[in-house]
Coordinates of C-alpha atoms and ligand atoms in Angstrom, one line a residue:
M1 CA -62.6 -159.4 45.3
K2 CA -62.8 -161.1 41.9
Y3 CA -66.0 -162.1 40.1
Q4 CA -66.6 -164.1 36.9
G5 CA -69.4 -163.1 34.5
S6 CA -70.1 -163.3 30.7
P7 CA -67.9 -161.1 28.6
V8 CA -70.3 -159.6 26.2
S9 CA -68.6 -156.4 24.9
R10 CA -64.9 -156.3 24.5
G11 CA -62.7 -153.8 26.3
I12 CA -61.2 -152.9 29.7
A13 CA -62.6 -150.2 32.1
I14 CA -61.1 -149.0 35.3
S15 CA -63.3 -146.6 37.3
R16 CA -65.5 -145.9 40.3
V17 CA -68.8 -147.8 40.2
F18 CA -72.2 -146.3 40.2
C19 CA -74.8 -148.7 41.7
F20 CA -78.2 -148.2 40.0
H21 CA -80.8 -149.8 42.3
D22 CA -83.8 -150.5 40.2
E23 CA -84.7 -153.9 41.5
P24 CA -87.1 -156.1 39.6
L25 CA -90.8 -155.6 40.4
R26 CA -92.5 -157.9 42.7
I27 CA -95.6 -159.3 41.0
D28 CA -98.8 -159.3 43.0
E29 CA -100.3 -162.7 42.2
R30 CA -103.8 -162.1 43.6
T31 CA -107.0 -163.6 42.3
L32 CA -109.9 -161.2 42.4
E33 CA -113.5 -161.9 43.3
E34 CA -115.9 -161.2 40.4
P35 CA -117.3 -157.9 41.6
L36 CA -113.8 -156.4 41.8
R37 CA -112.8 -157.3 38.3
D38 CA -114.5 -154.4 36.5
L39 CA -112.7 -152.0 38.8
E40 CA -109.4 -153.7 38.1
L41 CA -110.0 -153.4 34.4
H42 CA -110.6 -149.7 34.8
R43 CA -107.3 -149.4 36.7
Y44 CA -105.5 -151.2 33.8
H45 CA -107.2 -148.9 31.3
S46 CA -106.1 -145.8 33.1
A47 CA -102.6 -147.1 33.5
I48 CA -102.1 -147.7 29.8
A49 CA -103.6 -144.2 29.1
T50 CA -100.9 -142.7 31.5
A51 CA -98.2 -144.8 29.9
K52 CA -99.2 -143.6 26.5
Q53 CA -99.2 -140.0 27.6
H54 CA -95.6 -140.4 28.9
L55 CA -94.4 -142.2 25.8
E56 CA -95.9 -139.7 23.5
A57 CA -94.4 -136.8 25.4
T58 CA -90.9 -138.5 25.4
Y59 CA -91.3 -139.3 21.7
E60 CA -92.1 -135.6 20.9
N61 CA -89.0 -134.5 22.9
C62 CA -86.7 -136.8 21.0
R63 CA -88.3 -136.5 17.5
I64 CA -86.4 -133.5 16.3
C65 CA -83.0 -133.9 18.0
D66 CA -82.6 -137.7 18.0
K67 CA -84.6 -139.7 15.5
E68 CA -83.1 -143.0 16.6
K69 CA -84.2 -142.6 20.2
A70 CA -87.6 -141.4 19.0
M71 CA -88.1 -144.6 17.1
I72 CA -87.6 -146.6 20.3
F73 CA -90.4 -144.7 21.9
Q74 CA -92.6 -145.0 18.8
A75 CA -92.1 -148.8 18.9
H76 CA -93.2 -148.8 22.6
I77 CA -96.3 -146.8 21.7
D78 CA -97.1 -149.4 19.0
I79 CA -96.6 -152.2 21.5
L80 CA -98.9 -150.5 23.9
D81 CA -101.5 -150.1 21.2
D82 CA -101.4 -153.8 20.2
I83 CA -105.1 -154.9 20.3
Q84 CA -104.4 -158.6 20.7
V85 CA -102.2 -158.1 23.7
R86 CA -104.8 -155.8 25.3
E87 CA -107.6 -158.3 24.7
E88 CA -105.5 -161.0 26.3
I89 CA -104.8 -158.9 29.4
E90 CA -108.5 -157.9 29.6
D91 CA -109.5 -161.6 29.5
A92 CA -106.9 -162.4 32.1
I93 CA -108.4 -159.8 34.4
L94 CA -112.1 -160.4 33.7
L95 CA -112.2 -164.1 33.1
D96 CA -109.3 -165.4 35.2
G97 CA -109.6 -162.8 37.9
R98 CA -105.9 -161.8 37.8
C99 CA -105.0 -158.5 39.3
A100 CA -103.9 -156.1 36.6
S101 CA -100.1 -156.1 37.2
W102 CA -100.1 -159.9 37.2
A103 CA -102.1 -160.1 33.9
V104 CA -99.8 -157.5 32.3
A105 CA -96.7 -159.4 33.4
T106 CA -97.8 -162.8 32.2
V107 CA -99.2 -161.7 28.8
Y108 CA -96.2 -159.6 27.9
D109 CA -93.8 -162.2 29.2
S110 CA -95.4 -164.9 27.1
Y111 CA -94.7 -162.9 23.9
A112 CA -91.3 -161.7 25.1
Q113 CA -90.1 -165.3 25.8
V114 CA -90.8 -166.4 22.3
L115 CA -88.8 -163.5 20.9
A116 CA -86.0 -163.8 23.4
S117 CA -85.3 -167.4 22.4
S118 CA -84.4 -166.4 18.9
D119 CA -80.8 -166.4 17.9
D120 CA -81.3 -163.2 15.9
E121 CA -80.1 -160.2 17.9
L122 CA -82.6 -157.9 16.4
V123 CA -85.5 -160.1 17.2
Q124 CA -84.2 -160.5 20.8
E125 CA -84.2 -156.7 21.1
R126 CA -87.9 -156.7 20.5
A127 CA -88.3 -158.9 23.5
A128 CA -86.5 -156.3 25.6
D129 CA -88.9 -153.7 24.3
L130 CA -92.0 -155.8 25.3
K131 CA -90.6 -156.2 28.8
D132 CA -89.9 -152.5 29.0
V133 CA -93.5 -151.6 28.2
S134 CA -94.7 -154.3 30.6
V135 CA -92.6 -152.9 33.4
R136 CA -93.7 -149.3 32.6
I137 CA -97.4 -150.3 33.0
Q138 CA -96.7 -152.3 36.2
K139 CA -94.9 -149.4 37.8
I140 CA -97.7 -147.1 37.0
L141 CA -100.2 -149.6 38.5
S142 CA -98.1 -149.8 41.6
G143 CA -97.9 -146.0 41.9
N144 CA -94.1 -145.8 41.1
E145 CA -92.3 -143.6 38.6
P146 CA -92.7 -145.4 35.3
V147 CA -88.9 -145.4 34.4
S148 CA -86.0 -144.8 36.7
S149 CA -83.8 -142.5 34.7
L150 CA -80.1 -142.9 34.1
E151 CA -79.8 -139.3 33.1
D152 CA -78.4 -138.1 36.4
I153 CA -75.7 -140.7 36.5
P154 CA -72.3 -139.1 37.4
E155 CA -69.5 -138.9 34.8
D156 CA -66.8 -141.5 34.2
V157 CA -68.4 -144.4 36.1
I158 CA -68.9 -148.1 35.5
L159 CA -72.6 -148.7 35.8
L160 CA -73.7 -151.6 37.9
A161 CA -77.4 -152.5 37.7
Y162 CA -79.6 -155.6 38.1
D163 CA -80.7 -155.1 34.4
L164 CA -81.2 -152.2 32.1
M165 CA -84.3 -151.5 29.9
P166 CA -84.2 -150.1 26.4
S167 CA -86.0 -146.9 27.6
Q168 CA -83.3 -146.4 30.2
T169 CA -80.3 -147.2 28.0
V170 CA -81.3 -144.6 25.4
S171 CA -79.9 -141.9 27.8
L172 CA -76.6 -143.7 28.3
D173 CA -73.7 -141.6 27.1
P174 CA -70.6 -143.7 26.1
R175 CA -68.4 -140.7 26.9
H176 CA -69.4 -140.9 30.6
V177 CA -70.3 -144.6 31.1
K178 CA -67.0 -146.4 30.9
G179 CA -68.4 -149.9 31.5
I180 CA -71.6 -151.9 32.2
I181 CA -72.1 -154.7 34.7
T182 CA -75.5 -156.3 35.3
E183 CA -76.6 -159.1 37.5
V184 CA -78.6 -160.9 34.8
G185 CA -78.3 -161.3 31.0
G186 CA -75.8 -162.8 28.6
M187 CA -74.3 -162.5 25.2
T188 CA -77.7 -162.0 23.5
S189 CA -79.5 -159.8 26.0
H190 CA -80.6 -156.3 25.1
T191 CA -77.9 -154.7 27.2
A192 CA -75.2 -156.7 25.5
I193 CA -76.4 -155.7 22.1
L194 CA -76.5 -152.1 23.1
A195 CA -73.0 -152.2 24.8
R196 CA -71.5 -153.6 21.7
S197 CA -73.1 -151.0 19.4
L198 CA -71.9 -148.2 21.7
G199 CA -68.5 -149.8 22.2
I200 CA -68.9 -149.8 26.0
P201 CA -67.0 -152.8 27.7
A202 CA -69.5 -155.0 29.5
V203 CA -69.7 -158.0 31.7
L204 CA -73.1 -159.5 32.5
G205 CA -74.6 -162.2 34.6
I206 CA -73.0 -161.8 38.0
P207 CA -75.9 -162.6 40.5
D208 CA -76.3 -160.5 43.6
L209 CA -73.3 -158.2 42.9
L210 CA -75.3 -155.1 44.0
K211 CA -75.5 -156.7 47.4
H212 CA -71.7 -156.9 47.7
V213 CA -70.5 -153.7 46.0
K214 CA -71.0 -150.2 47.4
N215 CA -71.3 -147.0 45.4
D216 CA -68.0 -145.4 44.5
T217 CA -65.9 -148.6 44.9
L218 CA -63.0 -148.7 42.5
V219 CA -63.6 -151.5 39.9
I220 CA -61.7 -153.2 37.1
L221 CA -64.0 -154.5 34.3
D222 CA -62.4 -156.9 31.9
G223 CA -64.9 -157.3 29.0
I224 CA -62.4 -159.7 27.2
D225 CA -62.3 -162.4 29.8
G226 CA -65.5 -161.5 31.8
I227 CA -63.7 -160.6 35.0
I228 CA -64.7 -157.9 37.6
I229 CA -62.3 -156.9 40.3
T230 CA -63.4 -154.7 43.2
N231 CA -60.8 -152.7 45.2
P232 CA -57.9 -153.9 43.1
T233 CA -54.3 -154.0 44.3
D234 CA -51.6 -151.9 42.7
E235 CA -50.3 -154.9 40.8
Q236 CA -53.8 -155.7 39.4
L237 CA -54.2 -152.1 38.4
A238 CA -50.8 -152.0 36.6
F239 CA -51.7 -155.3 34.8
Y240 CA -55.1 -154.1 33.6
E241 CA -53.9 -150.7 32.6
S242 CA -51.5 -152.3 30.2
K243 CA -54.1 -154.8 29.0
Q244 CA -56.4 -151.8 28.3
I245 CA -53.7 -150.0 26.3
A246 CA -53.0 -153.1 24.2
F247 CA -56.8 -153.6 23.6
L248 CA -57.4 -150.0 22.4
K249 CA -54.4 -150.2 20.1
E250 CA -55.7 -153.4 18.6
R251 CA -59.2 -152.0 18.1
D252 CA -58.0 -148.8 16.5
Y253 CA -55.8 -150.9 14.3
E254 CA -58.8 -153.2 13.2
E255 CA -60.9 -150.1 12.5
T256 CA -58.3 -148.9 9.9
F257 CA -59.2 -152.0 7.9
M258 CA -62.9 -151.1 7.5
P259 CA -62.5 -149.3 4.2
R260 CA -60.0 -151.8 2.9
K261 CA -60.7 -154.6 0.5
P262 CA -60.3 -158.0 2.3
I263 CA -57.4 -159.4 0.3
T264 CA -54.9 -161.8 1.9
K265 CA -51.2 -160.9 1.8
D266 CA -50.7 -163.2 -1.1
G267 CA -53.6 -161.9 -3.1
L268 CA -56.7 -164.0 -2.4
Q269 CA -59.8 -161.8 -2.5
V270 CA -62.4 -162.6 0.1
D271 CA -66.0 -161.5 -0.1
I272 CA -67.5 -160.0 3.1
H273 CA -71.3 -160.0 3.4
L274 CA -73.7 -158.8 6.1
N275 CA -76.2 -160.8 8.1
I276 CA -79.3 -158.7 8.6
G277 CA -82.7 -159.4 10.1
D278 CA -84.6 -156.2 9.8
A279 CA -85.7 -153.6 7.2
D280 CA -84.5 -150.8 9.3
S281 CA -81.6 -149.6 7.2
S282 CA -80.2 -147.3 9.8
R283 CA -78.8 -150.4 11.5
Y284 CA -76.6 -151.5 8.6
K285 CA -76.5 -148.7 6.1
K286 CA -73.2 -147.3 7.2
F287 CA -71.5 -150.7 6.6
L288 CA -72.8 -151.1 3.1
P289 CA -69.9 -149.3 1.4
Y290 CA -67.6 -151.8 3.1
A291 CA -69.4 -155.0 2.3
D292 CA -70.0 -156.9 -0.9
G293 CA -73.7 -157.6 -0.2
V294 CA -76.1 -159.2 2.2
G295 CA -75.3 -162.9 2.7
L296 CA -78.2 -163.7 5.0
F297 CA -81.4 -161.7 5.2
R298 CA -83.4 -163.6 7.9
S299 CA -87.0 -163.0 6.6
E300 CA -88.7 -164.5 9.7
F301 CA -88.4 -161.3 11.7
L302 CA -91.4 -160.2 9.6
Y303 CA -93.6 -163.0 11.1
L304 CA -92.5 -162.8 14.7
G305 CA -94.4 -161.2 17.6
R306 CA -97.6 -160.6 15.6
A307 CA -101.0 -162.2 15.3
E308 CA -101.6 -161.8 11.6
L309 CA -99.5 -163.1 8.7
P310 CA -97.6 -160.4 6.8
S311 CA -99.4 -159.8 3.4
E312 CA -97.7 -160.2 0.1
E313 CA -97.8 -156.4 -0.4
E314 CA -96.1 -155.8 3.0
Q315 CA -93.4 -158.3 2.2
Y316 CA -92.9 -156.9 -1.3
E317 CA -92.4 -153.4 0.1
I318 CA -89.8 -154.6 2.7
Y319 CA -87.8 -156.8 0.4
S320 CA -87.9 -154.0 -2.3
K321 CA -86.6 -151.5 0.2
V322 CA -83.6 -153.7 1.2
L323 CA -82.8 -154.5 -2.5
R324 CA -82.9 -150.8 -3.4
N325 CA -80.6 -150.0 -0.5
L326 CA -78.1 -152.5 -1.8
G327 CA -78.2 -151.5 -5.5
D328 CA -76.2 -154.0 -7.6
K329 CA -74.9 -155.9 -4.7
P330 CA -76.5 -159.3 -4.0
V331 CA -79.1 -159.8 -1.3
I332 CA -79.6 -163.4 -0.2
L333 CA -83.1 -163.6 1.0
R334 CA -83.6 -166.6 3.2
T335 CA -87.2 -167.9 3.1
L336 CA -89.1 -168.3 6.3
D337 CA -87.3 -170.2 9.0
I338 CA -90.0 -170.5 11.7
G339 CA -90.3 -173.5 14.0
G340 CA -87.6 -174.9 16.3
D341 CA -86.9 -172.0 18.7
K342 CA -88.8 -169.5 16.7
K343 CA -92.5 -169.5 17.2
T344 CA -95.1 -166.9 16.4
D345 CA -98.9 -166.6 17.0
C346 CA -99.6 -166.0 13.3
I347 CA -98.4 -169.5 12.4
P348 CA -100.0 -172.1 14.7
I349 CA -97.5 -175.0 15.0
P350 CA -98.9 -178.0 17.0
A351 CA -96.9 -178.6 20.2
E352 CA -93.9 -180.8 19.4
G353 CA -91.8 -182.9 21.8
N354 CA -88.7 -182.1 19.8
P355 CA -89.2 -178.9 17.8
F356 CA -85.7 -178.6 16.4
L357 CA -86.4 -181.9 14.7
G358 CA -90.0 -181.0 13.9
L359 CA -92.0 -178.9 11.6
R360 CA -89.4 -176.2 11.0
A361 CA -88.5 -173.9 8.1
L362 CA -88.9 -175.5 4.7
R363 CA -91.0 -178.4 6.2
L364 CA -93.4 -175.9 7.6
C365 CA -93.6 -174.1 4.2
F366 CA -94.4 -177.4 2.5
A367 CA -97.0 -178.1 5.1
M368 CA -98.5 -174.6 4.6
P369 CA -98.2 -174.0 0.9
S370 CA -100.2 -170.8 0.8
L371 CA -97.9 -169.3 3.4
F372 CA -94.9 -170.3 1.2
R373 CA -96.4 -169.1 -2.0
T374 CA -97.2 -165.6 -0.6
Q375 CA -93.6 -165.2 0.4
L376 CA -92.3 -166.4 -2.9
R377 CA -94.6 -164.2 -4.9
A378 CA -93.5 -161.2 -2.8
A379 CA -89.8 -162.1 -3.3
F380 CA -90.0 -162.7 -7.1
R381 CA -91.9 -159.5 -7.6
A382 CA -89.4 -157.5 -5.4
A383 CA -86.5 -159.0 -7.4
V384 CA -87.0 -156.4 -10.1
N385 CA -85.7 -153.8 -7.7
G386 CA -82.2 -155.2 -7.2
N387 CA -80.0 -158.3 -7.2
L388 CA -82.0 -160.9 -5.3
W389 CA -80.8 -164.4 -4.6
L390 CA -83.2 -166.8 -2.9
M391 CA -82.1 -169.3 -0.3
F392 CA -84.0 -172.2 1.4
P393 CA -83.3 -173.0 5.1
M394 CA -83.2 -176.5 6.8
V395 CA -83.1 -178.4 3.5
N396 CA -82.6 -182.0 4.3
S397 CA -82.8 -183.9 1.0
I398 CA -82.5 -183.5 -2.7
E399 CA -86.3 -184.0 -2.9
D400 CA -86.7 -180.9 -0.7
V401 CA -84.5 -178.9 -3.1
R402 CA -86.5 -180.1 -6.1
K403 CA -89.8 -179.5 -4.4
A404 CA -88.8 -175.9 -3.4
K405 CA -87.6 -175.2 -6.9
E406 CA -90.9 -176.5 -8.3
F407 CA -92.7 -174.0 -6.1
C408 CA -90.6 -171.2 -7.6
R409 CA -91.4 -172.4 -11.1
E410 CA -95.1 -172.3 -10.4
I411 CA -94.9 -168.8 -8.9
C412 CA -93.0 -167.6 -12.0
D413 CA -95.6 -169.1 -14.3
E414 CA -98.4 -167.5 -12.3
L415 CA -96.8 -164.1 -12.4
E416 CA -96.0 -164.4 -16.1
A417 CA -99.6 -165.4 -16.9
D418 CA -100.9 -162.4 -14.9
G419 CA -98.5 -160.1 -16.6
I420 CA -97.0 -159.0 -13.3
P421 CA -93.3 -158.0 -13.4
Y422 CA -90.9 -160.3 -11.6
G423 CA -87.3 -161.3 -11.4
K424 CA -86.6 -163.8 -14.2
N425 CA -83.1 -165.1 -13.5
I426 CA -82.7 -165.0 -9.8
K427 CA -80.2 -167.4 -8.3
I428 CA -81.7 -170.2 -6.2
G429 CA -79.6 -171.7 -3.4
V430 CA -79.9 -173.6 -0.1
M431 CA -78.5 -173.5 3.4
I432 CA -76.3 -176.4 4.3
E433 CA -77.1 -176.8 8.0
T434 CA -77.8 -180.5 8.4
P435 CA -75.2 -183.3 8.2
S436 CA -77.2 -185.0 5.5
M437 CA -77.0 -182.0 3.2
A438 CA -73.3 -181.6 3.9
L439 CA -72.6 -185.2 3.0
M440 CA -74.7 -184.8 -0.1
A441 CA -73.0 -181.6 -1.1
A442 CA -71.7 -182.9 -4.5
E443 CA -75.3 -183.7 -5.5
V444 CA -76.7 -180.5 -4.0
A445 CA -74.1 -178.5 -6.0
R446 CA -75.6 -179.9 -9.2
E447 CA -79.1 -178.8 -8.2
V448 CA -78.6 -175.2 -7.0
D449 CA -76.8 -172.0 -8.0
F450 CA -75.1 -171.5 -4.7
A451 CA -75.2 -172.5 -1.0
S452 CA -74.4 -171.1 2.4
I453 CA -73.3 -173.1 5.4
G454 CA -75.4 -172.4 8.5
T455 CA -72.8 -173.4 11.1
N456 CA -75.0 -172.6 14.1
D457 CA -77.4 -175.4 13.1
L458 CA -74.8 -177.6 11.4
C459 CA -73.0 -177.7 14.8
Q460 CA -76.3 -178.4 16.6
Y461 CA -77.4 -181.3 14.4
T462 CA -73.9 -182.8 13.8
L463 CA -73.1 -182.9 17.5
A464 CA -76.7 -183.6 18.7
V465 CA -76.6 -180.7 21.0
D466 CA -79.4 -178.2 21.6
R467 CA -77.9 -174.8 20.6
L468 CA -80.0 -173.0 23.2
N469 CA -79.7 -175.3 26.2
P470 CA -77.2 -173.9 28.7
T471 CA -76.9 -177.2 30.6
V472 CA -75.2 -178.8 27.5
R473 CA -73.3 -175.6 26.6
Q474 CA -69.9 -177.4 26.8
Y475 CA -70.9 -180.0 24.1
Y476 CA -71.7 -177.2 21.6
Q477 CA -68.3 -177.1 20.0
P478 CA -68.1 -175.0 16.8
Y479 CA -64.4 -175.9 16.3
H480 CA -65.1 -179.6 16.5
P481 CA -63.1 -181.6 13.9
A482 CA -66.3 -183.3 12.7
L483 CA -67.6 -179.9 11.7
L484 CA -64.4 -179.0 10.0
K485 CA -64.5 -182.1 7.9
L486 CA -68.0 -181.4 6.8
I487 CA -67.2 -177.7 5.9
A488 CA -64.1 -178.9 4.0
Y489 CA -66.1 -181.4 2.0
V490 CA -68.9 -178.9 1.2
A491 CA -66.4 -176.3 0.1
D492 CA -64.6 -178.8 -2.2
C493 CA -67.8 -179.9 -3.8
F494 CA -69.0 -176.3 -4.6
N495 CA -65.5 -175.1 -5.6
T496 CA -65.1 -178.0 -8.0
V497 CA -68.1 -176.9 -10.0
N498 CA -67.3 -173.3 -9.5
K499 CA -70.5 -172.4 -7.7
P500 CA -70.5 -169.8 -4.8
I501 CA -70.2 -171.3 -1.3
S502 CA -70.3 -169.1 1.8
I503 CA -70.7 -169.4 5.6
C504 CA -73.4 -167.3 7.3
G505 CA -73.4 -168.9 10.8
E506 CA -71.6 -167.2 13.6
L507 CA -68.4 -169.0 12.6
G508 CA -68.2 -166.9 9.5
G509 CA -67.5 -163.8 11.6
D510 CA -65.2 -165.4 14.1
S511 CA -61.9 -163.7 13.3
R512 CA -59.9 -166.2 15.2
F513 CA -61.2 -169.0 13.0
I514 CA -61.3 -167.1 9.7
P515 CA -57.8 -168.3 8.5
V516 CA -59.0 -171.9 8.9
L517 CA -62.1 -171.2 6.9
L518 CA -60.1 -169.6 4.1
G519 CA -57.8 -172.6 4.1
L520 CA -60.7 -175.0 3.9
G521 CA -61.8 -173.2 0.7
I522 CA -64.5 -170.8 2.0
H523 CA -63.7 -167.4 0.5
K524 CA -67.1 -165.8 1.1
L525 CA -68.1 -164.9 4.6
S526 CA -71.4 -163.4 5.9
M527 CA -71.4 -161.9 9.4
N528 CA -73.0 -159.4 11.8
T529 CA -72.0 -155.8 11.2
S530 CA -70.0 -155.6 14.4
A531 CA -67.6 -158.4 13.2
V532 CA -66.6 -156.7 9.9
A533 CA -63.5 -154.6 10.9
A534 CA -61.8 -157.4 12.8
A535 CA -62.6 -159.9 10.0
K536 CA -61.0 -157.6 7.5
A537 CA -58.0 -157.0 9.7
V538 CA -57.4 -160.8 10.0
I539 CA -57.9 -161.5 6.3
C540 CA -55.5 -158.7 5.2
N541 CA -52.9 -160.2 7.6
T542 CA -53.3 -163.8 6.5
D543 CA -51.1 -165.5 4.1
Y544 CA -53.4 -167.8 2.1
R545 CA -50.7 -170.5 1.6
Q546 CA -50.1 -170.6 5.4
A547 CA -53.9 -170.7 6.0
R548 CA -54.2 -173.8 3.8
I549 CA -51.4 -175.5 5.8
L550 CA -53.2 -174.4 9.1
A551 CA -56.5 -175.8 7.8
M552 CA -54.9 -179.1 6.8
K553 CA -53.4 -179.4 10.2
A554 CA -56.7 -178.6 11.9
L555 CA -58.3 -181.5 9.9
T556 CA -55.9 -183.9 11.4
K557 CA -56.9 -183.0 15.0
A558 CA -59.0 -185.4 17.1
T559 CA -60.8 -183.0 19.5
E560 CA -62.0 -179.4 19.6
D561 CA -59.4 -178.7 22.3
E562 CA -56.6 -179.8 20.0
V563 CA -58.0 -177.4 17.3
R564 CA -58.1 -174.6 19.8
A565 CA -54.5 -175.3 20.8
L566 CA -53.4 -175.3 17.2
L567 CA -55.1 -171.9 16.7
N568 CA -53.4 -170.5 19.9
S569 CA -50.0 -171.7 18.8
S570 CA -50.4 -170.3 15.3
A571 CA -51.4 -166.9 16.8
T572 CA -48.3 -166.5 18.8
Ligands
PEP601 C1 -77.2 -171.1 11.1 O1 -77.9 -172.1 11.4 O2 -76.0 -171.1 11.1 C2 -77.9 -169.9 10.5 C3 -77.2 -168.9 10.0 O3 -79.3 -169.8 10.6 P1 -80.0 -169.5 12.0 O4 -78.9 -169.1 13.0 O5 -80.9 -168.3 11.7 O6 -80.7 -170.7 12.4
MG602 MG1 -80.0 -172.2 10.9

């Protein structure tokens, strides 16, 4: 039998399947009479005390031998201790009469949903942690084991589950788990992120598969094209065995490029930068020697999932830490990009009919000047600790650029007057992620020191398609010729005046598309750490003159399909 799912982690696995039955909890949606509510509150309090005991014991077990795992459990303890969440759950029990498991599920879910809708992988991971803690409490309330463990899983299997929680996946051993299949989830779910980081092939989002597949069935998992085949024929086995060999060869080959400088065959040096959204250096530190800097530091992670705004001091410490980690290499700090899909309790944004076109990013900062000023003060002060470049998101007019620069001038004057050390010559730039700014690139280039193209939003706003709405997924076309024309124009404008221009949207790390970007004049790419090796391999194998011809041809195409066909024909 053949099934189609989302390919979220590349690779081929052929193995027996291990069915992990950990069905989602059924939530008891009962409303309680008043006299029962105190008792329910007591049940909730003892459940969180038990959860805390478990988590603290697991944390202690991991602390010495595996710091990374210990950090996950510490984060879960912190989530459990969050006063605001606790108070909301208590209110839901006492005031609304919800039974404890229902109150826990709804309150944690409301926070998790906000984080899960972010396009930043690291922020989405936090959503999975919230759900994990929520399920742990609910299981204790229902008298079940708090976490079904994956520790006893047999060796060399493809793991099939409804979904996996972070506290379960910490015990996954990539030497024994050859592949992962889940019924839910997609490219950005926690399991996908984990599978990619462990290098385990994975296909997610095949509903009801556990009902159809028995333990120990032989399965082929194709994490390149998202295919699952149960009880394969001999021909299918032979086909996928050779596909597996070819894939492993290609991956090993790409890895050999990691330490190399990304220079095309005919000598064009390309800069590779990292996209990061977290101060936790363990996630990106090992890539630093192989990258030229941080091309996008998404600062909004600092504001998400919390009730109080981060203080100037807190921000100063985090920015300084990242800058110190990078030494002389540039760190492009993007100022707050909240609004649109990213919402947080610490910044109350009035409900909007069309939030992606509403009070987002720089507009929000202008509407809440003290919020903006706090971040700018922290950034300018931290700049003495490294090579900080400051970048504004969602800029939509030259007035926006000038106004943001005026804020910077005022902050510098203030710090100067107070005798506080700050970065004096930091570069100021903008993201180009709206069609208006792309079309005004010549004027923008005169106003700023650098720019970076945010292709995720540029695609959304150019093609008028919500980047998060699965029902219009087919209209979200990052290779659309309209987008190529905008990128080409922006690159030309900045290259003409010799100012740095980069791409920090997903397209920047798309190894298939990188030759076109080089040919269009983008020679600085910022990407997720997992994309670096493949990007370097492509660059080192590209002939820049050929890339220019390819880009010129791509610009003559009328549809995204034609662009894709051109890329396919040039790859063969
Ligand atoms: C983009 O829009 O391409 C971008 C990098 O910003 P974000 O994805 O954070 O909106
Ligand atoms: Mg953007």
